[in-house]
Amino acid sequence: MSRSQVSGWPIALFAIPFAAVLFGIVMISSVSLYPDDVVADDYYKDGMAINQQLKADERARVLGLTASIDLLPEVRISIPGATDSAVRLNLHHVTDERLDRSWVLVPETDDTYSGAEPLAEMLTTQGIWYVELEGIDERWRLRARVIAPSEAFRLVPSV
């Protein structure tokens, strides 16, 4: 056996564990820098809230509520038949929790609400969003999945 054949084996034997350690460090740093926002922290609490959400969806259907949201030239949210003193608009990004926003909107007229001007900027840029509109007393809820950019969309009761 020549000397050049023997000297390659120690390098190969050290390279495999070194690569595993290096890969482990990369994975740990990746997980700590970019946590998964899609996974819920408290599954039990989320599960208990599902029945309340389903009742809110059913209440919106019984009341016959729908909402039209126009983003341009200015944000206008029309909810015919709504009698709430205010409504809450929740905007959830599909993958990035840091982009989620919530606004409390007050009525301008009987069925038109305003107060969410940043909504237009967010929904006219690229992305997928979940929009949820609920009465301030949380007795009804309308929601939709919106693929941006969008200038107008409609929220209807979930079935």
mmCIF file with all atom_site columns, C-alpha atoms in Angstrom:
data_model
loop_
_atom_site.group_PDB
_atom_site.id
_atom_site.type_symbol
_atom_site.label_atom_id
_atom_site.label_alt_id
_atom_site.label_comp_id
_atom_site.label_asym_id
_atom_site.label_entity_id
_atom_site.label_seq_id
_atom_site.pdbx_PDB_ins_code
_atom_site.Cartn_x
_atom_site.Cartn_y
_atom_site.Cartn_z
_atom_site.occupancy
_atom_site.B_iso_or_equiv
_atom_site.pdbx_formal_charge
_atom_site.auth_seq_id
_atom_site.auth_comp_id
_atom_site.auth_asym_id
_atom_site.auth_atom_id
_atom_site.pdbx_PDB_model_num
ATOM 1   C CA . MET A 1 1   ? 0.000   0.000  0.000  1.00 0.00 ? 1   MET A CA 1
ATOM 2   C CA . SER A 1 2   ? 1.377   3.334  -0.957 1.00 0.00 ? 2   SER A CA 1
ATOM 3   C CA . ARG A 1 3   ? 1.618   6.285  1.403  1.00 0.00 ? 3   ARG A CA 1
ATOM 4   C CA . SER A 1 4   ? -0.808  8.443  -0.638 1.00 0.00 ? 4   SER A CA 1
ATOM 5   C CA . GLN A 1 5   ? -3.654  5.895  -0.277 1.00 0.00 ? 5   GLN A CA 1
ATOM 6   C CA . VAL A 1 6   ? -3.371  5.739  3.532  1.00 0.00 ? 6   VAL A CA 1
ATOM 7   C CA . SER A 1 7   ? -3.350  9.520  4.078  1.00 0.00 ? 7   SER A CA 1
ATOM 8   C CA . GLY A 1 8   ? -6.821  9.977  2.449  1.00 0.00 ? 8   GLY A CA 1
ATOM 9   C CA . TRP A 1 9   ? -8.666  7.769  4.952  1.00 0.00 ? 9   TRP A CA 1
ATOM 10  C CA . PRO A 1 10  ? -8.229  9.957  8.029  1.00 0.00 ? 10  PRO A CA 1
ATOM 11  C CA . ILE A 1 11  ? -9.590  12.956 6.105  1.00 0.00 ? 11  ILE A CA 1
ATOM 12  C CA . ALA A 1 12  ? -12.640 10.988 4.996  1.00 0.00 ? 12  ALA A CA 1
ATOM 13  C CA . LEU A 1 13  ? -13.238 9.682  8.529  1.00 0.00 ? 13  LEU A CA 1
ATOM 14  C CA . PHE A 1 14  ? -13.093 13.201 10.016 1.00 0.00 ? 14  PHE A CA 1
ATOM 15  C CA . ALA A 1 15  ? -15.145 14.811 7.210  1.00 0.00 ? 15  ALA A CA 1
ATOM 16  C CA . ILE A 1 16  ? -18.340 12.821 7.894  1.00 0.00 ? 16  ILE A CA 1
ATOM 17  C CA . PRO A 1 17  ? -18.726 13.780 11.596 1.00 0.00 ? 17  PRO A CA 1
ATOM 18  C CA . PHE A 1 18  ? -17.592 17.333 10.823 1.00 0.00 ? 18  PHE A CA 1
ATOM 19  C CA . ALA A 1 19  ? -20.283 17.648 8.129  1.00 0.00 ? 19  ALA A CA 1
ATOM 20  C CA . ALA A 1 20  ? -22.943 16.333 10.559 1.00 0.00 ? 20  ALA A CA 1
ATOM 21  C CA . VAL A 1 21  ? -21.945 18.858 13.240 1.00 0.00 ? 21  VAL A CA 1
ATOM 22  C CA . LEU A 1 22  ? -21.862 21.674 10.682 1.00 0.00 ? 22  LEU A CA 1
ATOM 23  C CA . PHE A 1 23  ? -25.322 20.698 9.355  1.00 0.00 ? 23  PHE A CA 1
ATOM 24  C CA . GLY A 1 24  ? -26.671 20.584 12.937 1.00 0.00 ? 24  GLY A CA 1
ATOM 25  C CA . ILE A 1 25  ? -25.389 24.102 13.649 1.00 0.00 ? 25  ILE A CA 1
ATOM 26  C CA . VAL A 1 26  ? -26.963 25.412 10.442 1.00 0.00 ? 26  VAL A CA 1
ATOM 27  C CA . MET A 1 27  ? -30.329 23.774 11.288 1.00 0.00 ? 27  MET A CA 1
ATOM 28  C CA . ILE A 1 28  ? -30.379 25.069 14.883 1.00 0.00 ? 28  ILE A CA 1
ATOM 29  C CA . SER A 1 29  ? -29.547 28.622 13.784 1.00 0.00 ? 29  SER A CA 1
ATOM 30  C CA . SER A 1 30  ? -32.189 28.430 11.033 1.00 0.00 ? 30  SER A CA 1
ATOM 31  C CA . VAL A 1 31  ? -34.895 27.304 13.472 1.00 0.00 ? 31  VAL A CA 1
ATOM 32  C CA . SER A 1 32  ? -34.036 29.972 16.031 1.00 0.00 ? 32  SER A CA 1
ATOM 33  C CA . LEU A 1 33  ? -33.888 32.809 13.465 1.00 0.00 ? 33  LEU A CA 1
ATOM 34  C CA . TYR A 1 34  ? -37.014 31.833 11.468 1.00 0.00 ? 34  TYR A CA 1
ATOM 35  C CA . PRO A 1 35  ? -39.632 30.218 13.739 1.00 0.00 ? 35  PRO A CA 1
ATOM 36  C CA . ASP A 1 36  ? -42.731 28.646 12.207 1.00 0.00 ? 36  ASP A CA 1
ATOM 37  C CA . ASP A 1 37  ? -45.590 31.150 12.715 1.00 0.00 ? 37  ASP A CA 1
ATOM 38  C CA . VAL A 1 38  ? -48.202 28.836 11.220 1.00 0.00 ? 38  VAL A CA 1
ATOM 39  C CA . VAL A 1 39  ? -48.171 26.432 14.168 1.00 0.00 ? 39  VAL A CA 1
ATOM 40  C CA . ALA A 1 40  ? -50.450 27.387 17.086 1.00 0.00 ? 40  ALA A CA 1
ATOM 41  C CA . ASP A 1 41  ? -48.972 27.392 20.572 1.00 0.00 ? 41  ASP A CA 1
ATOM 42  C CA . ASP A 1 42  ? -52.107 26.362 22.478 1.00 0.00 ? 42  ASP A CA 1
ATOM 43  C CA . TYR A 1 43  ? -54.097 23.740 20.577 1.00 0.00 ? 43  TYR A CA 1
ATOM 44  C CA . TYR A 1 44  ? -56.598 23.120 23.379 1.00 0.00 ? 44  TYR A CA 1
ATOM 45  C CA . LYS A 1 45  ? -57.539 26.787 23.728 1.00 0.00 ? 45  LYS A CA 1
ATOM 46  C CA . ASP A 1 46  ? -57.859 27.128 19.949 1.00 0.00 ? 46  ASP A CA 1
ATOM 47  C CA . GLY A 1 47  ? -60.071 24.054 19.831 1.00 0.00 ? 47  GLY A CA 1
ATOM 48  C CA . MET A 1 48  ? -62.404 25.433 22.503 1.00 0.00 ? 48  MET A CA 1
ATOM 49  C CA . ALA A 1 49  ? -62.819 28.679 20.546 1.00 0.00 ? 49  ALA A CA 1
ATOM 50  C CA . ILE A 1 50  ? -63.946 26.891 17.369 1.00 0.00 ? 50  ILE A CA 1
ATOM 51  C CA . ASN A 1 51  ? -67.540 26.458 18.600 1.00 0.00 ? 51  ASN A CA 1
ATOM 52  C CA . GLN A 1 52  ? -67.807 30.170 19.394 1.00 0.00 ? 52  GLN A CA 1
ATOM 53  C CA . GLN A 1 53  ? -66.489 31.041 15.938 1.00 0.00 ? 53  GLN A CA 1
ATOM 54  C CA . LEU A 1 54  ? -68.948 28.690 14.268 1.00 0.00 ? 54  LEU A CA 1
ATOM 55  C CA . LYS A 1 55  ? -71.810 30.318 16.190 1.00 0.00 ? 55  LYS A CA 1
ATOM 56  C CA . ALA A 1 56  ? -70.629 33.743 15.005 1.00 0.00 ? 56  ALA A CA 1
ATOM 57  C CA . ASP A 1 57  ? -70.566 32.494 11.393 1.00 0.00 ? 57  ASP A CA 1
ATOM 58  C CA . GLU A 1 58  ? -74.080 31.080 11.791 1.00 0.00 ? 58  GLU A CA 1
ATOM 59  C CA . ARG A 1 59  ? -75.335 34.339 13.333 1.00 0.00 ? 59  ARG A CA 1
ATOM 60  C CA . ALA A 1 60  ? -74.026 36.320 10.322 1.00 0.00 ? 60  ALA A CA 1
ATOM 61  C CA . ARG A 1 61  ? -75.812 33.889 7.994  1.00 0.00 ? 61  ARG A CA 1
ATOM 62  C CA . VAL A 1 62  ? -79.092 34.182 9.950  1.00 0.00 ? 62  VAL A CA 1
ATOM 63  C CA . LEU A 1 63  ? -78.853 37.988 9.920  1.00 0.00 ? 63  LEU A CA 1
ATOM 64  C CA . GLY A 1 64  ? -78.141 37.923 6.175  1.00 0.00 ? 64  GLY A CA 1
ATOM 65  C CA . LEU A 1 65  ? -74.991 40.016 6.542  1.00 0.00 ? 65  LEU A CA 1
ATOM 66  C CA . THR A 1 66  ? -72.478 40.540 3.757  1.00 0.00 ? 66  THR A CA 1
ATOM 67  C CA . ALA A 1 67  ? -69.753 43.138 3.415  1.00 0.00 ? 67  ALA A CA 1
ATOM 68  C CA . SER A 1 68  ? -68.219 44.927 0.448  1.00 0.00 ? 68  SER A CA 1
ATOM 69  C CA . ILE A 1 69  ? -64.727 46.325 0.881  1.00 0.00 ? 69  ILE A CA 1
ATOM 70  C CA . ASP A 1 70  ? -63.479 48.859 -1.660 1.00 0.00 ? 70  ASP A CA 1
ATOM 71  C CA . LEU A 1 71  ? -59.837 49.862 -1.285 1.00 0.00 ? 71  LEU A CA 1
ATOM 72  C CA . LEU A 1 72  ? -59.501 52.495 -3.990 1.00 0.00 ? 72  LEU A CA 1
ATOM 73  C CA . PRO A 1 73  ? -59.652 55.510 -4.067 1.00 0.00 ? 73  PRO A CA 1
ATOM 74  C CA . GLU A 1 74  ? -60.149 55.193 -0.288 1.00 0.00 ? 74  GLU A CA 1
ATOM 75  C CA . VAL A 1 75  ? -61.088 52.383 2.069  1.00 0.00 ? 75  VAL A CA 1
ATOM 76  C CA . ARG A 1 76  ? -64.877 51.948 2.289  1.00 0.00 ? 76  ARG A CA 1
ATOM 77  C CA . ILE A 1 77  ? -66.485 49.043 4.085  1.00 0.00 ? 77  ILE A CA 1
ATOM 78  C CA . SER A 1 78  ? -70.193 48.621 3.508  1.00 0.00 ? 78  SER A CA 1
ATOM 79  C CA . ILE A 1 79  ? -72.193 46.177 5.663  1.00 0.00 ? 79  ILE A CA 1
ATOM 80  C CA . PRO A 1 80  ? -75.906 46.427 4.810  1.00 0.00 ? 80  PRO A CA 1
ATOM 81  C CA . GLY A 1 81  ? -78.035 45.444 7.792  1.00 0.00 ? 81  GLY A CA 1
ATOM 82  C CA . ALA A 1 82  ? -75.320 45.855 10.432 1.00 0.00 ? 82  ALA A CA 1
ATOM 83  C CA . THR A 1 83  ? -76.417 47.795 13.518 1.00 0.00 ? 83  THR A CA 1
ATOM 84  C CA . ASP A 1 84  ? -73.204 47.615 15.539 1.00 0.00 ? 84  ASP A CA 1
ATOM 85  C CA . SER A 1 85  ? -71.746 50.773 17.031 1.00 0.00 ? 85  SER A CA 1
ATOM 86  C CA . ALA A 1 86  ? -68.356 49.557 15.755 1.00 0.00 ? 86  ALA A CA 1
ATOM 87  C CA . VAL A 1 87  ? -66.856 46.561 13.986 1.00 0.00 ? 87  VAL A CA 1
ATOM 88  C CA . ARG A 1 88  ? -63.443 44.919 14.231 1.00 0.00 ? 88  ARG A CA 1
ATOM 89  C CA . LEU A 1 89  ? -61.466 44.215 11.068 1.00 0.00 ? 89  LEU A CA 1
ATOM 90  C CA . ASN A 1 90  ? -58.715 41.614 11.426 1.00 0.00 ? 90  ASN A CA 1
ATOM 91  C CA . LEU A 1 91  ? -56.143 41.072 8.701  1.00 0.00 ? 91  LEU A CA 1
ATOM 92  C CA . HIS A 1 92  ? -53.975 37.947 8.897  1.00 0.00 ? 92  HIS A CA 1
ATOM 93  C CA . HIS A 1 93  ? -51.079 37.141 6.586  1.00 0.00 ? 93  HIS A CA 1
ATOM 94  C CA . VAL A 1 94  ? -50.921 33.500 5.559  1.00 0.00 ? 94  VAL A CA 1
ATOM 95  C CA . THR A 1 95  ? -47.338 32.853 6.659  1.00 0.00 ? 95  THR A CA 1
ATOM 96  C CA . ASP A 1 96  ? -45.969 35.892 8.512  1.00 0.00 ? 96  ASP A CA 1
ATOM 97  C CA . GLU A 1 97  ? -47.586 36.659 11.863 1.00 0.00 ? 97  GLU A CA 1
ATOM 98  C CA . ARG A 1 98  ? -45.698 39.967 12.113 1.00 0.00 ? 98  ARG A CA 1
ATOM 99  C CA . LEU A 1 99  ? -47.837 41.411 9.300  1.00 0.00 ? 99  LEU A CA 1
ATOM 100 C CA . ASP A 1 100 ? -51.150 40.735 11.094 1.00 0.00 ? 100 ASP A CA 1
ATOM 101 C CA . ARG A 1 101 ? -53.207 43.844 11.894 1.00 0.00 ? 101 ARG A CA 1
ATOM 102 C CA . SER A 1 102 ? -56.495 44.695 13.595 1.00 0.00 ? 102 SER A CA 1
ATOM 103 C CA . TRP A 1 103 ? -58.645 47.841 13.455 1.00 0.00 ? 103 TRP A CA 1
ATOM 104 C CA . VAL A 1 104 ? -61.811 48.975 15.214 1.00 0.00 ? 104 VAL A CA 1
ATOM 105 C CA . LEU A 1 105 ? -63.995 50.788 12.697 1.00 0.00 ? 105 LEU A CA 1
ATOM 106 C CA . VAL A 1 106 ? -66.769 53.242 13.464 1.00 0.00 ? 106 VAL A CA 1
ATOM 107 C CA . PRO A 1 107 ? -69.767 53.917 11.196 1.00 0.00 ? 107 PRO A CA 1
ATOM 108 C CA . GLU A 1 108 ? -69.764 56.962 8.917  1.00 0.00 ? 108 GLU A CA 1
ATOM 109 C CA . THR A 1 109 ? -73.313 56.331 7.777  1.00 0.00 ? 109 THR A CA 1
ATOM 110 C CA . ASP A 1 110 ? -75.842 53.630 8.622  1.00 0.00 ? 110 ASP A CA 1
ATOM 111 C CA . ASP A 1 111 ? -73.950 50.827 6.875  1.00 0.00 ? 111 ASP A CA 1
ATOM 112 C CA . THR A 1 112 ? -70.561 52.299 5.875  1.00 0.00 ? 112 THR A CA 1
ATOM 113 C CA . TYR A 1 113 ? -67.549 51.998 8.177  1.00 0.00 ? 113 TYR A CA 1
ATOM 114 C CA . SER A 1 114 ? -64.140 53.637 7.918  1.00 0.00 ? 114 SER A CA 1
ATOM 115 C CA . GLY A 1 115 ? -60.853 53.892 9.757  1.00 0.00 ? 115 GLY A CA 1
ATOM 116 C CA . ALA A 1 116 ? -58.556 51.291 8.179  1.00 0.00 ? 116 ALA A CA 1
ATOM 117 C CA . GLU A 1 117 ? -56.503 53.325 5.689  1.00 0.00 ? 117 GLU A CA 1
ATOM 118 C CA . PRO A 1 118 ? -53.361 51.106 5.957  1.00 0.00 ? 118 PRO A CA 1
ATOM 119 C CA . LEU A 1 119 ? -55.527 48.215 4.701  1.00 0.00 ? 119 LEU A CA 1
ATOM 120 C CA . ALA A 1 120 ? -55.356 49.557 1.145  1.00 0.00 ? 120 ALA A CA 1
ATOM 121 C CA . GLU A 1 121 ? -51.555 49.603 1.137  1.00 0.00 ? 121 GLU A CA 1
ATOM 122 C CA . MET A 1 122 ? -51.349 46.072 2.522  1.00 0.00 ? 122 MET A CA 1
ATOM 123 C CA . LEU A 1 123 ? -53.895 44.496 0.169  1.00 0.00 ? 123 LEU A CA 1
ATOM 124 C CA . THR A 1 124 ? -52.631 46.174 -2.985 1.00 0.00 ? 124 THR A CA 1
ATOM 125 C CA . THR A 1 125 ? -49.216 44.527 -2.611 1.00 0.00 ? 125 THR A CA 1
ATOM 126 C CA . GLN A 1 126 ? -48.515 40.897 -3.454 1.00 0.00 ? 126 GLN A CA 1
ATOM 127 C CA . GLY A 1 127 ? -49.587 38.193 -1.003 1.00 0.00 ? 127 GLY A CA 1
ATOM 128 C CA . ILE A 1 128 ? -52.373 36.047 0.402  1.00 0.00 ? 128 ILE A CA 1
ATOM 129 C CA . TRP A 1 129 ? -54.411 37.362 3.322  1.00 0.00 ? 129 TRP A CA 1
ATOM 130 C CA . TYR A 1 130 ? -57.310 36.256 5.511  1.00 0.00 ? 130 TYR A CA 1
ATOM 131 C CA . VAL A 1 131 ? -59.726 39.106 6.190  1.00 0.00 ? 131 VAL A CA 1
ATOM 132 C CA . GLU A 1 132 ? -62.158 38.803 9.088  1.00 0.00 ? 132 GLU A CA 1
ATOM 133 C CA . LEU A 1 133 ? -64.877 41.298 9.978  1.00 0.00 ? 133 LEU A CA 1
ATOM 134 C CA . GLU A 1 134 ? -66.827 40.902 13.208 1.00 0.00 ? 134 GLU A CA 1
ATOM 135 C CA . GLY A 1 135 ? -69.316 42.858 15.236 1.00 0.00 ? 135 GLY A CA 1
ATOM 136 C CA . ILE A 1 136 ? -67.679 44.579 18.199 1.00 0.00 ? 136 ILE A CA 1
ATOM 137 C CA . ASP A 1 137 ? -69.788 42.418 20.481 1.00 0.00 ? 137 ASP A CA 1
ATOM 138 C CA . GLU A 1 138 ? -68.409 39.399 18.556 1.00 0.00 ? 138 GLU A CA 1
ATOM 139 C CA . ARG A 1 139 ? -71.848 37.987 17.872 1.00 0.00 ? 139 ARG A CA 1
ATOM 140 C CA . TRP A 1 140 ? -71.335 37.686 14.096 1.00 0.00 ? 140 TRP A CA 1
ATOM 141 C CA . ARG A 1 141 ? -68.361 37.203 11.788 1.00 0.00 ? 141 ARG A CA 1
ATOM 142 C CA . LEU A 1 142 ? -67.663 37.470 8.065  1.00 0.00 ? 142 LEU A CA 1
ATOM 143 C CA . ARG A 1 143 ? -64.430 36.290 6.518  1.00 0.00 ? 143 ARG A CA 1
ATOM 144 C CA . ALA A 1 144 ? -62.671 35.684 3.222  1.00 0.00 ? 144 ALA A CA 1
ATOM 145 C CA . ARG A 1 145 ? -59.352 34.666 1.737  1.00 0.00 ? 145 ARG A CA 1
ATOM 146 C CA . VAL A 1 146 ? -57.981 37.474 -0.424 1.00 0.00 ? 146 VAL A CA 1
ATOM 147 C CA . ILE A 1 147 ? -55.227 37.109 -2.982 1.00 0.00 ? 147 ILE A CA 1
ATOM 148 C CA . ALA A 1 148 ? -53.551 40.496 -3.349 1.00 0.00 ? 148 ALA A CA 1
ATOM 149 C CA . PRO A 1 149 ? -53.239 42.765 -5.176 1.00 0.00 ? 149 PRO A CA 1
ATOM 150 C CA . SER A 1 150 ? -56.937 43.510 -4.932 1.00 0.00 ? 150 SER A CA 1
ATOM 151 C CA . GLU A 1 151 ? -58.942 46.717 -5.230 1.00 0.00 ? 151 GLU A CA 1
ATOM 152 C CA . ALA A 1 152 ? -62.263 45.374 -3.930 1.00 0.00 ? 152 ALA A CA 1
ATOM 153 C CA . PHE A 1 153 ? -63.683 42.168 -2.505 1.00 0.00 ? 153 PHE A CA 1
ATOM 154 C CA . ARG A 1 154 ? -66.728 40.788 -0.741 1.00 0.00 ? 154 ARG A CA 1
ATOM 155 C CA . LEU A 1 155 ? -67.116 38.996 2.602  1.00 0.00 ? 155 LEU A CA 1
ATOM 156 C CA . VAL A 1 156 ? -69.930 36.490 3.041  1.00 0.00 ? 156 VAL A CA 1
ATOM 157 C CA . PRO A 1 157 ? -70.949 34.212 5.900  1.00 0.00 ? 157 PRO A CA 1
ATOM 158 C CA . SER A 1 158 ? -69.093 30.908 6.033  1.00 0.00 ? 158 SER A CA 1
ATOM 159 C CA . VAL A 1 159 ? -71.204 27.842 5.519  1.00 0.00 ? 159 VAL A CA 1
#
